[in-house]
Short mmCIF file of C-alpha atoms (C1' of nucleotides) in Angstrom, two decimals:
data_model
loop_
_atom_site.label_atom_id
_atom_site.label_comp_id
_atom_site.label_asym_id
_atom_site.label_seq_id
_atom_site.Cartn_x
_atom_site.Cartn_y
_atom_site.Cartn_z
CA UNK H 1 119.84 78.94 92.76
CA UNK H 2 123.15 76.35 91.77
CA UNK H 3 124.28 74.17 95.34
CA UNK H 4 127.78 74.50 96.17
CA UNK H 5 129.65 73.24 99.29
CA UNK H 6 129.14 75.48 101.81
CA UNK H 7 131.47 73.67 104.02
CA UNK H 8 135.17 74.82 103.79
CA UNK H 9 137.51 71.49 102.63
CA UNK H 10 139.41 72.10 105.52
CA UNK H 11 136.52 71.69 108.19
CA UNK H 12 136.24 68.72 110.59
CA UNK H 13 133.30 67.60 108.90
CA UNK H 14 130.65 68.57 110.83
CA UNK H 15 128.28 66.81 111.02
CA UNK H 16 125.00 68.24 112.62
CA UNK H 17 122.20 66.12 114.28
CA UNK H 18 119.01 66.27 113.12
CA UNK H 19 117.35 63.89 115.07
CA UNK H 20 114.70 65.76 116.31
CA UNK H 21 113.86 67.73 113.75
CA UNK H 22 114.19 64.18 111.72
CA UNK H 23 111.49 62.65 113.36
CA UNK H 24 108.63 65.30 111.61
CA UNK H 25 107.34 64.50 108.16
CA UNK H 26 107.02 68.29 107.35
CA UNK H 27 110.84 68.89 107.64
CA UNK H 28 110.84 66.26 105.04
CA UNK H 29 108.27 67.28 103.35
CA UNK H 30 110.10 71.30 103.45
CA UNK H 31 113.54 69.29 102.50
CA UNK H 32 112.13 67.81 99.55
CA UNK H 33 109.80 70.71 98.62
CA UNK H 34 113.45 73.59 98.64
CA UNK H 35 115.09 71.17 95.56
CA UNK H 36 111.88 70.58 93.84
CA UNK H 37 111.06 73.88 94.07
CA UNK H 38 114.52 75.55 92.91
CA UNK H 39 114.42 72.91 90.14
CA UNK H 40 111.36 75.07 88.60
CA UNK H 41 113.13 78.10 89.42
CA UNK H 42 115.94 77.21 87.34
CA UNK H 43 114.12 75.61 84.82
CA UNK H 44 111.27 78.53 84.38
CA UNK H 45 114.22 81.03 83.90
CA UNK H 46 115.08 80.43 80.42
CA UNK H 47 111.28 80.95 79.08
CA UNK H 48 111.34 84.44 81.86
CA UNK H 49 108.63 82.97 84.23
CA UNK H 50 108.74 82.91 87.94
CA UNK H 51 106.43 80.36 89.85
CA UNK H 52 103.65 82.00 89.92
CA UNK H 53 103.18 83.62 86.47
CA UNK H 54 103.96 80.15 85.21
CA UNK H 55 101.13 78.78 87.46
CA UNK H 56 98.86 81.72 86.33
CA UNK H 57 99.45 81.38 82.88
CA UNK H 58 98.94 77.83 83.26
CA UNK H 59 96.09 78.20 84.54
CA UNK H 60 94.82 80.45 81.79
CA UNK H 61 95.34 78.62 78.53
CA UNK H 62 93.09 75.52 80.39
CA UNK H 63 90.18 77.77 81.58
CA UNK H 64 89.72 80.40 78.55
CA UNK H 65 88.23 83.64 79.88
CA UNK H 66 88.71 83.14 83.48
CA UNK H 67 88.72 86.33 86.47
CA UNK H 68 90.91 87.03 88.62
CA UNK H 69 89.32 86.32 91.17
CA UNK H 70 88.40 82.60 89.88
CA UNK H 71 92.44 82.59 88.88
CA UNK H 72 93.63 83.90 92.92
CA UNK H 73 90.91 81.05 93.86
CA UNK H 74 92.85 78.36 92.30
CA UNK H 75 96.01 79.40 92.94
CA UNK H 76 95.57 79.99 96.18
CA UNK H 77 96.87 83.08 96.64
CA UNK H 78 95.04 86.31 97.87
CA UNK H 79 93.35 87.99 95.02
CA UNK H 80 96.06 91.67 95.54
CA UNK H 81 98.94 89.60 94.81
CA UNK H 82 97.24 88.44 91.63
CA UNK H 83 97.38 91.46 90.35
CA UNK H 84 101.06 92.28 89.72
CA UNK H 85 101.41 88.46 88.38
CA UNK H 86 98.40 89.53 85.24
CA UNK H 87 100.67 92.36 84.99
CA UNK H 88 103.15 91.16 83.78
CA UNK H 89 101.55 88.06 81.56
CA UNK H 90 99.79 91.55 80.28
CA UNK H 91 102.74 93.47 79.66
CA UNK H 92 104.05 90.24 77.41
CA UNK H 93 101.36 89.96 75.30
CA UNK H 94 101.12 86.41 76.74
CA UNK H 95 97.34 87.05 77.79
CA UNK H 96 94.66 89.45 77.60
CA UNK H 97 92.24 91.21 79.75
CA UNK H 98 88.91 91.12 78.11
CA UNK H 99 85.86 93.04 79.49
CA UNK H 100 82.84 91.02 80.77
CA UNK H 101 79.96 92.79 78.95
CA UNK H 102 77.11 91.14 81.92
CA UNK H 103 79.43 92.04 84.25
CA UNK H 104 81.92 94.94 84.17
CA UNK H 105 83.48 94.59 86.93
CA UNK H 106 85.34 91.70 86.09
CA UNK H 107 88.00 90.39 83.44
CA UNK H 108 87.43 87.05 81.10
CA UNK H 109 91.06 85.98 81.15
CA UNK H 110 92.56 84.95 77.97
CA UNK H 111 95.81 83.40 76.52
CA UNK H 112 97.39 84.74 73.70
CA UNK H 113 98.95 83.46 70.40
CA UNK H 114 102.10 83.82 71.83
CA UNK H 115 101.37 83.21 76.07
CA UNK H 116 99.50 79.10 74.30
CA UNK H 117 102.85 78.69 72.90
CA UNK H 118 104.44 79.90 75.56
CA UNK H 119 103.08 77.61 78.21
CA UNK H 120 103.81 74.71 74.94
CA UNK H 121 107.07 75.15 75.45
CA UNK H 122 107.39 75.64 79.24
CA UNK H 123 105.48 73.14 80.42
CA UNK H 124 106.91 70.26 78.19
CA UNK H 125 110.35 71.64 79.61
CA UNK H 126 109.21 71.63 83.22
CA UNK H 127 108.40 67.93 82.88
CA UNK H 128 111.74 66.97 81.65
CA UNK H 129 112.72 68.37 84.63
CA UNK H 130 110.28 66.39 86.65
CA UNK H 131 110.81 63.06 85.37
CA UNK H 132 114.39 63.72 85.91
CA UNK H 133 114.22 63.97 89.83
CA UNK H 134 112.00 61.59 89.89
CA UNK H 135 113.55 59.38 88.00
CA UNK H 136 114.82 56.99 90.76
CA UNK H 137 111.39 57.14 92.52
CA UNK H 138 109.03 54.56 90.28
CA UNK H 139 105.82 54.66 88.89
CA UNK H 140 104.03 53.01 91.99
CA UNK H 141 105.33 54.94 95.34
CA UNK H 142 104.86 57.88 93.27
CA UNK H 143 101.16 57.36 92.66
CA UNK H 144 101.70 56.56 96.64
CA UNK H 145 103.45 59.48 97.24
CA UNK H 146 101.15 61.95 95.56
CA UNK H 147 97.88 59.66 97.31
CA UNK H 148 99.20 61.34 100.49
CA UNK H 149 100.10 64.80 99.75
CA UNK H 150 96.55 65.25 98.55
CA UNK H 151 95.33 63.95 102.04
CA UNK H 152 97.36 65.30 103.51
CA UNK H 153 96.39 68.52 101.67
CA UNK H 154 92.62 68.17 102.06
CA UNK H 155 92.88 68.39 105.68
CA UNK H 156 93.55 72.31 105.17
CA UNK H 157 90.25 73.18 103.30
CA UNK H 158 88.48 70.97 106.05
CA UNK Y 1 96.09 81.71 108.51
CA UNK Y 2 92.70 80.28 108.88
CA UNK Y 3 90.48 78.98 105.41
CA UNK Y 4 87.79 80.79 104.86
CA UNK Y 5 85.40 80.08 101.77
CA UNK Y 6 87.00 83.04 99.64
CA UNK Y 7 84.13 81.72 96.73
CA UNK Y 8 80.69 83.68 97.20
CA UNK Y 9 77.41 82.06 97.65
CA UNK Y 10 75.95 82.91 94.08
CA UNK Y 11 79.24 81.70 92.02
CA UNK Y 12 78.58 79.16 89.97
CA UNK Y 13 80.52 77.33 91.82
CA UNK Y 14 82.84 77.32 89.08
CA UNK Y 15 86.56 74.80 89.39
CA UNK Y 16 88.62 75.47 87.60
CA UNK Y 17 91.06 73.09 85.62
CA UNK Y 18 93.80 71.99 87.11
CA UNK Y 19 95.34 68.72 84.69
CA UNK Y 20 97.89 69.94 83.47
CA UNK Y 21 100.09 71.01 86.98
CA UNK Y 22 98.33 67.97 88.23
CA UNK Y 23 100.59 65.61 86.06
CA UNK Y 24 103.11 67.27 88.18
CA UNK Y 25 104.54 65.95 91.89
CA UNK Y 26 105.71 69.55 92.14
CA UNK Y 27 102.35 70.73 92.01
CA UNK Y 28 100.98 68.18 94.75
CA UNK Y 29 104.46 69.10 97.22
CA UNK Y 30 102.85 72.46 97.14
CA UNK Y 31 99.65 72.18 97.96
CA UNK Y 32 100.81 69.62 100.86
CA UNK Y 33 103.72 71.52 101.83
CA UNK Y 34 101.84 74.91 102.34
CA UNK Y 35 99.04 73.10 104.58
CA UNK Y 36 101.75 71.32 106.64
CA UNK Y 37 103.89 74.95 107.11
CA UNK Y 38 100.47 77.00 107.92
CA UNK Y 39 99.99 74.58 110.45
CA UNK Y 40 102.99 74.93 111.61
CA UNK Y 41 103.34 78.15 111.70
CA UNK Y 42 99.37 77.90 113.80
CA UNK Y 43 101.57 75.33 116.02
CA UNK Y 44 104.43 78.06 117.25
CA UNK Y 45 102.47 81.55 117.56
CA UNK Y 46 101.70 80.36 121.20
CA UNK Y 47 105.51 80.50 121.63
CA UNK Y 48 106.53 83.37 119.84
CA UNK Y 49 108.14 81.33 117.15
CA UNK Y 50 108.80 81.38 113.67
CA UNK Y 51 109.30 77.96 111.93
CA UNK Y 52 113.32 79.93 111.21
CA UNK Y 53 113.84 80.10 115.12
CA UNK Y 54 111.68 76.95 115.96
CA UNK Y 55 114.39 75.07 113.65
CA UNK Y 56 117.68 77.12 114.85
CA UNK Y 57 116.55 76.32 118.32
CA UNK Y 58 115.94 73.09 118.15
CA UNK Y 59 119.41 72.21 116.26
CA UNK Y 60 121.10 74.46 118.98
CA UNK Y 61 119.49 72.32 121.91
CA UNK Y 62 120.38 68.82 119.55
CA UNK Y 63 124.12 70.83 118.90
CA UNK Y 64 125.68 72.60 121.93
CA UNK Y 65 128.44 74.33 120.61
CA UNK Y 66 128.44 73.99 116.96
CA UNK Y 67 128.80 77.85 115.21
CA UNK Y 68 126.90 80.14 113.27
CA UNK Y 69 128.34 78.49 109.45
CA UNK Y 70 127.28 74.97 111.02
CA UNK Y 71 123.41 75.66 111.78
CA UNK Y 72 122.71 77.84 108.55
CA UNK Y 73 124.99 75.21 106.91
CA UNK Y 74 122.74 72.63 108.52
CA UNK Y 75 119.15 74.57 107.87
CA UNK Y 76 120.32 75.69 104.12
CA UNK Y 77 119.97 78.80 104.25
CA UNK Y 78 123.17 81.70 103.79
CA UNK Y 79 124.74 82.73 106.76
CA UNK Y 80 123.47 86.46 106.64
CA UNK Y 81 120.13 85.13 107.18
CA UNK Y 82 120.90 83.30 110.24
CA UNK Y 83 121.88 86.41 112.45
CA UNK Y 84 119.17 88.30 112.64
CA UNK Y 85 117.21 84.57 113.95
CA UNK Y 86 120.40 84.16 116.52
CA UNK Y 87 120.07 87.86 117.57
CA UNK Y 88 116.28 86.93 118.13
CA UNK Y 89 116.86 83.77 119.94
CA UNK Y 90 118.72 85.64 122.35
CA UNK Y 91 117.50 88.77 123.19
CA UNK Y 92 115.55 86.56 124.21
CA UNK Y 93 117.63 84.91 126.51
CA UNK Y 94 117.38 81.36 125.03
CA UNK Y 95 119.78 80.94 123.77
CA UNK Y 96 124.25 82.14 123.89
CA UNK Y 97 126.67 83.42 121.41
CA UNK Y 98 130.10 82.31 123.98
CA UNK Y 99 133.04 83.17 122.70
CA UNK Y 100 135.47 80.54 120.38
CA UNK Y 101 139.02 80.77 122.85
CA UNK Y 102 140.66 78.81 120.05
CA UNK Y 103 138.74 80.63 116.98
CA UNK Y 104 138.27 84.01 118.25
CA UNK Y 105 136.25 84.24 114.96
CA UNK Y 106 133.88 82.29 115.88
CA UNK Y 107 130.53 82.31 118.11
CA UNK Y 108 129.50 78.69 120.59
CA UNK Y 109 125.68 78.53 120.03
CA UNK Y 110 124.20 76.98 123.07
CA UNK Y 111 120.90 76.99 124.68
CA UNK Y 112 119.62 78.46 127.79
CA UNK Y 113 118.09 76.61 130.76
CA UNK Y 114 115.00 79.09 129.38
CA UNK Y 115 115.47 77.41 125.15
CA UNK Y 116 115.89 74.16 126.46
CA UNK Y 117 112.22 74.62 128.54
CA UNK Y 118 110.82 76.05 125.31
CA UNK Y 119 112.29 73.18 123.65
CA UNK Y 120 110.47 70.50 125.15
CA UNK Y 121 107.42 72.71 124.97
CA UNK Y 122 107.23 73.70 121.81
CA UNK Y 123 108.86 70.07 120.05
CA UNK Y 124 105.71 68.15 121.85
CA UNK Y 125 103.12 70.46 120.32
CA UNK Y 126 104.59 70.40 116.68
CA UNK Y 127 105.12 66.54 117.69
CA UNK Y 128 100.82 66.19 118.38
CA UNK Y 129 99.66 68.29 115.63
CA UNK Y 130 102.11 66.38 113.41
CA UNK Y 131 99.72 63.60 114.52
CA UNK Y 132 96.44 64.88 114.28
CA UNK Y 133 97.77 66.02 109.81
CA UNK Y 134 99.08 63.07 109.16
CA UNK Y 135 96.47 61.04 111.35
CA UNK Y 136 95.06 59.37 107.91
CA UNK Y 137 98.23 58.56 106.88
CA UNK Y 138 98.83 54.96 107.66
CA UNK Y 139 103.02 54.14 109.41
CA UNK Y 140 103.67 52.03 106.43
CA UNK Y 141 102.96 54.56 103.73
CA UNK Y 142 104.47 57.42 105.66
CA UNK Y 143 107.79 55.25 105.69
CA UNK Y 144 108.08 55.47 102.14
CA UNK Y 145 106.57 58.93 101.25
CA UNK Y 146 109.13 60.06 104.08
CA UNK Y 147 111.43 56.98 101.64
CA UNK Y 148 111.04 59.09 98.62
CA UNK Y 149 110.93 62.93 99.64
CA UNK Y 150 114.46 62.12 101.28
CA UNK Y 151 115.36 60.12 97.60
CA UNK Y 152 114.36 64.09 96.13
CA UNK Y 153 116.18 66.02 98.61
CA UNK Y 154 119.62 63.80 97.82
CA UNK Y 155 118.46 65.19 94.19
CA UNK Y 156 119.50 68.23 94.76
CA UNK Y 157 122.22 68.00 96.85
CA UNK Y 158 124.11 65.46 94.71
"C1'" DT I 1 144.44 84.38 100.53
"C1'" DA I 2 140.53 82.60 102.78
"C1'" DT I 3 136.46 81.79 106.72
"C1'" DT I 4 133.94 83.67 110.20
"C1'" DG I 5 130.05 87.01 111.60
"C1'" DT I 6 128.11 90.99 110.11
"C1'" DT I 7 125.90 94.95 107.38
"C1'" DA I 8 123.60 96.37 103.22
"C1'" DT I 9 120.25 94.92 99.80
"C1'" DA I 10 116.40 92.93 97.12
"C1'" DC I 11 113.53 90.17 95.40
"C1'" DT I 12 109.94 86.57 95.71
"C1'" DC I 13 105.64 84.65 98.21
"C1'" DT I 14 102.41 86.02 100.69
"C1'" DA I 15 98.94 88.60 103.84
"C1'" DT I 16 95.88 92.55 105.35
"C1'" DA I 17 93.33 96.85 105.12
"C1'" DA I 18 90.94 99.90 102.21
"C1'" DC I 19 89.70 102.57 98.16
"C1'" DT I 20 86.76 102.37 93.35
"C1'" DA I 21 83.20 101.16 90.37
"C1'" DT I 22 80.56 98.19 89.26
"C1'" DA I 23 75.97 94.94 91.19
"C1'" DT G 1 75.37 96.00 100.59
"C1'" DA G 2 78.28 93.15 98.16
"C1'" DT G 3 81.49 91.70 94.47
"C1'" DA G 4 85.54 92.70 91.05
"C1'" DG G 5 89.85 94.55 90.74
"C1'" DT G 6 93.29 97.54 92.27
"C1'" DT G 7 96.33 100.22 95.87
"C1'" DA G 8 99.56 100.42 99.85
"C1'" DT G 9 102.18 98.09 102.47
"C1'" DA G 10 103.84 94.89 105.55
"C1'" DG G 11 106.07 90.30 106.84
"C1'" DA G 12 108.51 85.86 106.46
"C1'" DG G 13 111.93 83.73 103.49
"C1'" DT G 14 116.35 83.68 100.58
"C1'" DA G 15 119.92 85.73 97.93
"C1'" DT G 16 124.37 87.70 97.06
"C1'" DA G 17 128.05 91.12 97.07
"C1'" DA G 18 130.91 94.05 100.22
"C1'" DC G 19 133.01 94.81 104.55
"C1'" DA G 20 136.13 94.19 109.60
"C1'" DA G 21 138.39 91.17 112.11
"C1'" DT G 22 140.85 86.83 112.70
"C1'" DA G 23 142.64 82.78 110.78
#
DNA sequence: TATTGTTATACTCTATAACTATA
DNA sequence: TATAGTTATAGAGTATAACAATA
C-alpha cells in the first residue's frame, strides 16, 4: 500500500506520454480514486475493517433494523456478496442478525454497543484523513466537485 | 452491467440514510467512479478489450519501444500483473515484444498495424461515450473538476 | 548486487446461477 | 409465483515473494 519509488535511480527519467488518456475525465477520476481508496484502506487497517465492512457498519448503525437486501441495495453490491460482509461483522460481535417476526425470511440488522463504538472511532479517523487529503482544495471547489460527481453518478442510475 | 431496479415494486420505498457517508468526498468519488468504469467496460466490450488491456494498448501506441517496467510504472500497476496483459495483446497480434539489443533482459513493446487501427477505433468510441456521460457538465466545471482530481492524485505520489 | 521479466499465489471486489425457506 | 438469504463459482484488479537471465 505504501508508495515507494518504483523507477530505478539509474533510469533515464523516462516520462510516459499520457496525452491520449489525459483527454478523458475518467482517467483523472481513476487516478484520484486510487489515491483516495489506498488512503482509506490504510486508515481502516488499524480497525481491522475493509472498505466494504466499514461501509456496511456505518449504514447499519445509521439505519438500525434494515434488511440485508436493503443494505446491499444501499451499498450498490449484489446480495450474495453482502453475506460474507455481514458474517464478518457478526462474528466480530459488531452487529446482530435479528429475526423479523412479521417476515421470517428476513433479518433485521442492528449494531451492538461494540459496533457503535467502533463506528465512532473509524468515522472520526476517516474524517481526519479526508481532511488531510483534500486540504489543498478550498471548500468552494469541493462543493463544485461533489456536485459534478453526483451528476455523473445520476447518469448511471438513469 | 445493465442497471435493473433491484427493489421490489411492493417495498415501502425504503430510503437508506446515507448522511454519514455523504460527508466524505471519497464516497461521491466512488459512486461516480463506478458509473464511469461501468460505462467504459461496456464501451470496450465490442472491441474485446478490458480496461487494463485498453490502457496498455493506448500507452504502447503512444510510446513505441517502451519496456514492460516503464509501462507498469505508467499504468501504476505491479510488473507481475502486466505480464498477462501484454501476453493477451501479443496473442491477439495487436503488439509485438521486440528484444532490445543493448539490454537483453528487456522487451521493447510496439503496436502492430492491427493494434494501431484498434487503438483509433476504441479511442474514438471512448471519447464519444465520455462526451455523452459528461454532457451535463459545462467545460468550465470540467476543468475545475479535473484540476481538483489531479491535485488529489498528487497527494498520493508525494 | 540490482534489474527485467516471469511464475505462483492470495486477497479484495464484483457478478451470476441455483438452492432453501419462507411469503 | 416471488422474495430473503445463502452457496458456489468465476472474473477482474491488485499485491508480494521468489526465481532465471542479464546487467
